Structure formats: structure tokens, C-alpha cells
Coordinates of C-alpha atoms in Angstrom, one line a residue:
X1 CA 23.6 28.1 -72.4
X2 CA 27.2 27.1 -71.4
X3 CA 29.0 24.4 -73.9
X4 CA 29.6 20.4 -72.5
X5 CA 33.5 21.2 -70.9
X6 CA 34.0 17.5 -71.1
X7 CA 36.8 18.9 -73.3
X8 CA 39.5 20.0 -70.4
X9 CA 41.0 16.8 -69.8
X10 CA 42.9 16.8 -72.7
X11 CA 45.3 19.4 -71.3
X12 CA 46.4 17.0 -68.5
X13 CA 49.6 16.5 -69.0
X14 CA 51.0 12.8 -69.2
X15 CA 51.9 11.6 -65.8
X16 CA 50.3 14.0 -64.1
X17 CA 50.6 12.4 -60.4
X18 CA 47.4 13.6 -58.8
X19 CA 44.1 12.8 -59.1
X20 CA 43.0 16.2 -58.8
X21 CA 43.8 18.8 -61.3
X22 CA 44.1 22.4 -61.6
X23 CA 44.3 23.8 -65.4
X24 CA 47.0 26.8 -65.2
X25 CA 47.4 28.8 -68.2
X26 CA 47.8 32.5 -68.8
X27 CA 45.8 34.7 -70.7
X28 CA 47.8 35.7 -73.4
X29 CA 50.4 39.2 -73.7
X30 CA 53.7 38.5 -72.5
X31 CA 56.9 41.7 -71.6
X32 CA 58.5 41.5 -74.8
X33 CA 62.3 41.2 -74.7
X34 CA 63.9 44.6 -74.7
X35 CA 65.8 43.9 -78.0
X36 CA 62.5 43.4 -79.8
X37 CA 61.6 46.1 -78.9
X38 CA 64.8 48.0 -80.3
X39 CA 64.1 45.6 -83.7
X40 CA 60.8 47.4 -84.4
X41 CA 62.4 50.9 -84.4
X42 CA 65.3 49.3 -86.7
X43 CA 62.9 48.3 -89.2
X44 CA 61.5 52.1 -89.7
X45 CA 65.0 53.6 -90.2
X46 CA 66.3 53.6 -93.6
X47 CA 69.8 53.7 -92.8
X48 CA 69.6 50.5 -90.6
X49 CA 69.6 47.9 -93.5
X50 CA 66.9 46.2 -91.3
X51 CA 64.1 45.0 -93.1
X52 CA 60.6 43.1 -93.0
X53 CA 62.4 39.5 -93.1
X54 CA 64.3 40.3 -90.3
X55 CA 61.7 41.3 -88.3
X56 CA 59.9 38.1 -88.7
X57 CA 63.1 36.4 -88.1
X58 CA 63.1 38.4 -85.1
X59 CA 59.2 38.0 -83.9
X60 CA 59.8 34.1 -84.6
X61 CA 62.9 34.0 -82.0
X62 CA 61.2 35.7 -79.7
X63 CA 58.2 33.6 -79.9
X64 CA 60.3 30.8 -79.5
X65 CA 62.1 32.4 -76.3
X66 CA 58.5 33.1 -74.3
X67 CA 57.1 30.0 -75.5
X68 CA 60.1 28.3 -73.9
X69 CA 59.8 30.6 -70.9
X70 CA 56.0 29.4 -70.6
X71 CA 57.1 25.5 -70.4
X72 CA 59.9 26.4 -67.9
X73 CA 57.0 28.1 -65.5
X74 CA 55.5 24.7 -65.6
X75 CA 52.6 26.0 -67.4
X76 CA 50.4 23.2 -68.7
X77 CA 48.7 25.6 -71.6
X78 CA 51.4 28.0 -73.6
X79 CA 51.1 31.3 -75.6
X80 CA 53.7 32.4 -77.6
X81 CA 52.7 35.6 -75.5
X82 CA 51.9 37.8 -78.5
X83 CA 55.1 38.5 -79.7
X84 CA 53.6 39.6 -83.2
X85 CA 51.0 41.5 -82.2
X86 CA 51.3 45.3 -80.5
X87 CA 47.9 46.2 -79.6
X88 CA 44.6 44.2 -79.5
X89 CA 42.6 45.7 -82.1
X90 CA 45.2 47.5 -84.6
X91 CA 46.6 43.7 -85.1
X92 CA 43.4 42.5 -86.0
X93 CA 41.9 45.6 -88.5
X94 CA 45.2 45.2 -90.6
X95 CA 44.4 41.7 -91.8
X96 CA 40.3 42.4 -92.2
X97 CA 39.4 43.9 -95.6
X98 CA 37.1 47.0 -94.6
X99 CA 39.2 48.4 -91.9
X100 CA 41.3 51.2 -92.9
X101 CA 44.2 53.9 -90.8
X102 CA 44.1 57.3 -90.5
X103 CA 46.3 58.3 -87.8
X104 CA 46.8 57.6 -84.0
X105 CA 43.9 59.0 -81.8
X106 CA 44.5 60.2 -78.6
X107 CA 43.1 58.0 -75.7
X108 CA 44.7 59.1 -72.3
X109 CA 47.7 61.2 -70.7
X110 CA 50.2 60.9 -73.4
X111 CA 49.4 57.8 -75.0
X112 CA 48.1 57.8 -78.4
X113 CA 46.1 54.1 -80.1
X114 CA 46.1 54.0 -83.9
X115 CA 42.2 53.4 -84.0
X116 CA 41.0 52.2 -87.1
X117 CA 38.5 52.8 -89.2
X118 CA 35.6 50.9 -90.4
X119 CA 34.9 52.2 -93.9
X120 CA 33.2 49.1 -96.0
X121 CA 31.7 45.8 -95.5
X122 CA 34.3 43.6 -93.0
X123 CA 35.3 40.3 -94.9
X124 CA 37.5 37.4 -94.3
X125 CA 40.6 37.4 -96.8
X126 CA 43.9 35.0 -95.6
X127 CA 43.8 33.3 -91.9
X128 CA 45.1 35.9 -89.4
X129 CA 46.4 33.5 -86.3
X130 CA 47.3 30.2 -88.4
X131 CA 50.5 30.7 -89.5
X132 CA 51.5 32.2 -85.3
X133 CA 50.0 28.8 -83.8
X134 CA 51.6 26.6 -86.3
X135 CA 54.8 27.8 -85.7
X136 CA 54.1 27.8 -81.9
X137 CA 52.7 24.3 -81.6
X138 CA 56.0 23.6 -83.4
X139 CA 58.3 25.2 -81.0
X140 CA 56.1 24.1 -78.3
X141 CA 55.9 20.8 -76.0
X142 CA 52.4 21.9 -74.0
X143 CA 49.2 22.8 -75.6
X144 CA 48.9 25.9 -77.4
X145 CA 46.0 28.7 -76.5
X146 CA 45.1 30.7 -79.3
X147 CA 43.9 34.7 -77.8
X148 CA 41.8 36.3 -79.9
X149 CA 40.2 39.6 -80.1
X150 CA 36.5 39.2 -79.9
X151 CA 34.2 40.7 -82.6
X152 CA 32.3 43.2 -80.0
X153 CA 35.6 45.2 -79.0
X154 CA 36.8 44.8 -82.6
X155 CA 34.0 46.9 -83.5
X156 CA 33.4 48.9 -80.2
X157 CA 37.0 49.9 -80.5
X158 CA 36.6 51.3 -84.0
X159 CA 35.0 54.3 -85.9
X160 CA 32.3 52.5 -87.4
X161 CA 31.4 55.0 -90.9
X162 CA 29.9 51.8 -92.6
X163 CA 27.4 50.3 -90.7
X164 CA 23.9 51.1 -89.0
X165 CA 24.8 50.0 -85.6
X166 CA 27.6 48.2 -83.9
X167 CA 25.6 45.4 -83.1
X168 CA 25.3 44.9 -87.0
X169 CA 29.4 45.1 -87.3
X170 CA 30.0 42.9 -84.3
X171 CA 27.8 40.3 -86.3
X172 CA 29.5 40.4 -89.1
X173 CA 33.1 40.6 -87.4
X174 CA 31.7 37.5 -85.1
X175 CA 31.5 35.8 -89.1
X176 CA 34.7 36.2 -89.9
X177 CA 36.0 34.8 -86.4
X178 CA 34.0 31.8 -86.6
X179 CA 35.7 31.0 -90.5
X180 CA 38.9 31.7 -88.3
X181 CA 38.3 29.4 -85.8
X182 CA 37.7 26.9 -88.0
X183 CA 40.7 27.3 -89.8
X184 CA 42.5 26.7 -86.4
X185 CA 40.9 23.9 -85.7
X186 CA 41.7 22.2 -88.8
X187 CA 45.5 22.9 -88.6
X188 CA 45.1 21.6 -84.5
X189 CA 43.7 24.3 -82.3
X190 CA 42.1 22.6 -79.1
X191 CA 42.0 25.6 -77.0
X192 CA 40.9 29.2 -78.5
X193 CA 40.1 32.5 -75.9
X194 CA 37.9 35.1 -77.5
X195 CA 38.8 38.6 -75.7
X196 CA 36.1 40.7 -74.9
X197 CA 37.3 44.0 -72.6
X198 CA 35.2 45.9 -74.2
X199 CA 32.0 44.2 -72.1
X200 CA 33.3 45.5 -68.8
X201 CA 32.7 49.2 -70.1
X202 CA 29.0 49.0 -72.1
X203 CA 27.6 45.9 -69.7
X204 CA 24.4 46.5 -71.4
X205 CA 25.3 45.1 -74.5
X206 CA 25.6 41.5 -73.3
X207 CA 23.2 40.2 -75.3
X208 CA 25.1 41.1 -78.6
X209 CA 28.2 39.3 -77.3
X210 CA 26.4 36.1 -76.6
X211 CA 24.9 36.2 -79.9
X212 CA 28.3 37.3 -81.3
X213 CA 29.7 33.8 -79.3
X214 CA 26.7 31.7 -81.1
X215 CA 27.9 32.7 -84.4
X216 CA 32.0 32.0 -83.7
X217 CA 31.1 28.5 -82.0
X218 CA 28.7 27.4 -84.8
X219 CA 29.6 24.4 -86.2
X220 CA 33.2 24.1 -83.9
X221 CA 33.4 21.0 -82.3
X222 CA 33.1 20.1 -78.8
X223 CA 36.2 19.0 -78.1
X224 CA 37.3 22.6 -78.8
X225 CA 37.6 24.5 -75.6
X226 CA 36.1 28.1 -76.2
X227 CA 37.3 30.6 -73.1
X228 CA 35.6 34.1 -72.4
X229 CA 37.7 36.3 -71.0
X230 CA 36.6 40.0 -69.4
X231 CA 38.7 41.6 -67.3
X232 CA 38.2 44.5 -65.0
X233 CA 34.4 45.8 -64.4
X234 CA 31.6 45.1 -62.4
X235 CA 30.5 41.7 -62.8
X236 CA 27.3 41.5 -61.0
X237 CA 26.2 43.9 -64.6
X238 CA 26.4 40.7 -66.8
X239 CA 25.8 38.1 -64.0
X240 CA 23.7 35.4 -64.6
X241 CA 23.5 36.5 -68.0
X242 CA 27.2 35.2 -69.0
X243 CA 25.6 31.7 -68.1
X244 CA 23.9 31.9 -71.2
X245 CA 26.7 32.0 -73.5
X246 CA 27.7 29.3 -75.4
X247 CA 31.5 28.9 -73.5
X248 CA 33.3 26.5 -72.1
X249 CA 34.9 28.8 -69.6
X250 CA 34.7 32.0 -68.4
X251 CA 37.9 34.0 -67.5
X252 CA 37.5 36.8 -65.1
X253 CA 40.3 39.3 -63.3
X254 CA 39.1 39.6 -59.6
X255 CA 42.7 39.1 -57.8
X256 CA 43.4 43.0 -58.2
X257 CA 40.0 44.0 -55.9
X258 CA 41.1 41.5 -53.2
X259 CA 38.0 39.1 -54.5
X260 CA 35.4 41.6 -53.2
X261 CA 33.1 40.5 -56.4
X262 CA 33.8 36.5 -56.2
X263 CA 30.0 36.2 -54.4
X264 CA 28.6 37.3 -57.7
X265 CA 28.8 34.0 -59.0
X266 CA 28.0 31.9 -56.4
X267 CA 24.1 32.6 -56.8
X268 CA 22.7 31.2 -59.2
X269 CA 25.2 28.2 -59.9
X270 CA 28.1 29.5 -62.2
X271 CA 27.5 27.2 -65.4
X272 CA 30.7 27.3 -67.5
X273 CA 33.9 26.7 -65.7
X274 CA 35.7 29.3 -64.2
X275 CA 39.0 30.7 -65.4
X276 CA 40.3 32.4 -61.9
X277 CA 42.9 35.4 -61.9
X278 CA 45.7 34.7 -59.2
X279 CA 48.1 37.0 -59.4
X280 CA 48.1 40.7 -59.5
X281 CA 48.9 42.2 -63.1
X282 CA 48.9 45.9 -61.9
X283 CA 51.6 45.1 -59.0
X284 CA 55.1 44.3 -59.9
X285 CA 55.2 42.9 -56.2
X286 CA 55.6 38.3 -56.9
X287 CA 52.8 37.0 -55.1
X288 CA 54.3 34.0 -52.8
X289 CA 53.0 30.4 -53.4
X290 CA 50.8 30.5 -50.3
X291 CA 49.1 34.0 -51.2
X292 CA 48.5 32.0 -54.4
X293 CA 46.7 29.4 -52.9
X294 CA 44.7 31.0 -50.9
X295 CA 43.2 33.0 -53.6
X296 CA 42.8 29.9 -56.0
X297 CA 40.9 28.7 -53.0
X298 CA 38.7 31.4 -53.6
X299 CA 37.8 30.0 -57.1
X300 CA 37.1 26.8 -55.0
X301 CA 33.9 28.7 -53.9
X302 CA 32.2 29.0 -56.7
X303 CA 33.5 25.7 -58.8
X304 CA 34.4 22.6 -58.0
X305 CA 38.5 21.5 -58.7
X306 CA 37.2 19.8 -61.9
X307 CA 36.1 23.0 -63.1
X308 CA 38.6 25.2 -62.1
X309 CA 41.3 26.8 -64.2
X310 CA 44.1 29.4 -62.9
X311 CA 45.6 32.0 -64.5
X312 CA 47.3 35.9 -64.0
X313 CA 44.2 38.1 -63.8
X314 CA 45.0 39.4 -67.3
X315 CA 47.7 39.6 -70.1
X316 CA 51.4 40.4 -67.9
X317 CA 52.8 41.9 -70.8
X318 CA 53.1 45.9 -68.6
X319 CA 55.1 43.6 -65.8
X320 CA 58.8 43.6 -65.5
X321 CA 59.7 40.1 -67.4
X322 CA 61.7 38.5 -64.3
X323 CA 58.5 39.2 -62.1
X324 CA 56.3 38.1 -64.9
X325 CA 58.1 34.8 -65.3
X326 CA 58.2 34.7 -61.1
X327 CA 54.5 34.7 -61.0
X328 CA 54.1 32.1 -63.3
X329 CA 56.1 30.1 -62.1
X330 CA 54.6 30.8 -58.0
X331 CA 51.2 30.2 -60.1
X332 CA 51.8 26.9 -61.1
X333 CA 53.8 26.1 -58.1
X334 CA 50.7 27.1 -56.2
X335 CA 47.9 25.0 -58.2
X336 CA 50.4 21.9 -57.5
X337 CA 50.4 22.0 -54.2
X338 CA 46.2 22.7 -53.7
X339 CA 46.2 19.7 -56.0
X340 CA 48.5 17.6 -53.3
X341 CA 46.0 18.9 -50.6
X342 CA 43.0 18.4 -52.2
X343 CA 43.9 14.4 -52.9
X344 CA 44.3 14.2 -49.3
X345 CA 41.0 16.1 -48.4
X346 CA 42.9 19.2 -46.7
X347 CA 40.9 21.3 -48.1
X348 CA 37.5 21.9 -47.9
X349 CA 35.2 22.3 -51.4
X350 CA 32.6 24.8 -50.9
X351 CA 31.0 25.1 -54.6
X352 CA 27.8 24.0 -55.2
X353 CA 27.0 20.7 -55.7
X354 CA 26.8 19.8 -59.8
X355 CA 23.0 19.5 -60.7
X356 CA 21.2 15.9 -61.7

């Protein structure tokens, strides 16, 4: 069942002047500065005299810029935009003993994915994200959320040459994620997001994801907020089963289909907090503040304001950077206006009353 989500209030900014508080955040990825993409090319050029140390400095600079950009947009919790990550499975596979790479695989059109293979039992070696978290925390004045690719997606989107089945691989990977979350918590992290997009394509495997989450949260203190992000797909195939997941918050992508699936979450009652996508990450048209306010009210059909987080539908890395920024800025403005209107009693909340 959902964890005790009394850990949300820690993200209310000091001096927040409305009684109601809608937590604003991003899912994770953000457009990279153009110069960072150029820098990656230079590392591969033997004549460029540009080495890994230079690349590391460039990553730091980009992470610093994007973290500040999130804060300038007014977000309550920030991410560095995943400036050090190119692909959500590959990044972690490089850090897990047991994985190896044998060349890119064509995935669609003319795009290739450097799909890794699991060739032996996976192990935890060095921390994966602690340096990234500590750097971002030093830069940020707002709390930092940490996105981690979930064990089911790490298993599902890899070649499995070592385990009897994907479930066994996912459970071992979940134990590694648990070790990583423990390291992050020791470093001060209080908001961790587990990304499981593979569940949207294979919803019948929800029990594997549920067991993996049980392993991930084992021993993790209640004050650490655990979010599960599953983007796109038919949510009716994993609801109400997600009510049994040990999470504080479930983050969904509903804006891009006009909230046609919002009713899925109204019966039976939604148990974790809801993180609702309120801007479309596949459309470069910037939603107005009024449009986003209407989208936020879709979430109030499912949960009351004290259980609603607002975010983009998914990572925004495929949008032009200025468009991504404007969407974030309007998202925050809309949330603040909705809070004021809730305080004034101008918005009717139709979410079910919490049980005894």
C-alpha cells in the first residue's frame, strides 16, 4: 500500500504566503545547451585536445545553468536537467558491473540505441548519482529531486544473457537501486523519483514492479519522498494495482491526450499522492497560464490540493530550450494562482473525501 506521505510539507518554500500549497517540480530531463552537445563531439576528436576533464567541467557548467534556470522559473524542487545523462538505461548500465555493450541497435527510423547486455550477475560498485546530487545541492537554493531509472525498465530494455527471466534480473537490480537510494539519503536526498516507462508497454508485469519497489524502499525512512513516474500507455491496465505500491506519489502523463484517462483514477479512491502532468512535452506550443490552471483542476477531481503535485507530462528534453523554460514558468504561475483561488474558496474540489 501507499507509504505515509506526510513528507510533502518539507518542500513548502519559506514564506509561502498561501494556505494551500501545490508542489511544483519537473520530471527530470531538460534540453541541453547547444554548446554541451558540441563539447561531446570534441571529446571524440583526437585533434581537438579536449579531454574527459574538460568534459566534466562542461557538465558541471551545464548542470549549474539548468539548475538555476529551474529556480528562475520558480519551481519548488529542481533537477539539474540530467546534463550528464544521454540515455536513461545506458547511463546506469555503464555503472553496474554485470553489464556490457556490444554496439548500437536500431530502434526506430534512423535512430540507434546503445542497448546493453547483462552477461553476469549484476553488482553494486561505486555510487551512481551521489556526486551529481551533491553538486546540484551545492548549486541549488531549492530542494533537489533525484530521478533514477527503475529496475524493471533497466531489465526490460536490456538484453538478458545471464538470468533465467526478467523478473529475477529486475529484483537483483532493485536491490542495487535500494543501495543507491540509501547512499543518496545519507548524502541528504529527500525526494527520489523512480522512472518505469517500460511498465506502460507491458502493464501485465505490474506485480514485478510492485515487488521491485518493495525492495527499493526497504529501510528507507518515511521522510524521504518516493515517487513513481510511468509515462503514457493505458493506465486502466495498472490501476488500481498501483494503490498497492509502496510509494508516496504516482506521476502520470495525461495532458497530451486531454485528460481522457483522468476518470481511471477516480474509482476506487486514489491512494498515493498524485503528480499530474499539466503541460504537453510533445507540443512546442506553450500553454497559457489559464490553460494550465484548467489542467491542474483535472487533478483536483482525483486528490485534494494537499496531495497534488504539478509537473510536465514527462522530461522536456526534446523541446526547444526557450519553450521548455516558458512552459515551466507558466506552470508555476498557474499553480500559484490556483493556490490563491483555493484559499479564496473560488475553486470547488471534487476529489473524494479522505477516509477515516
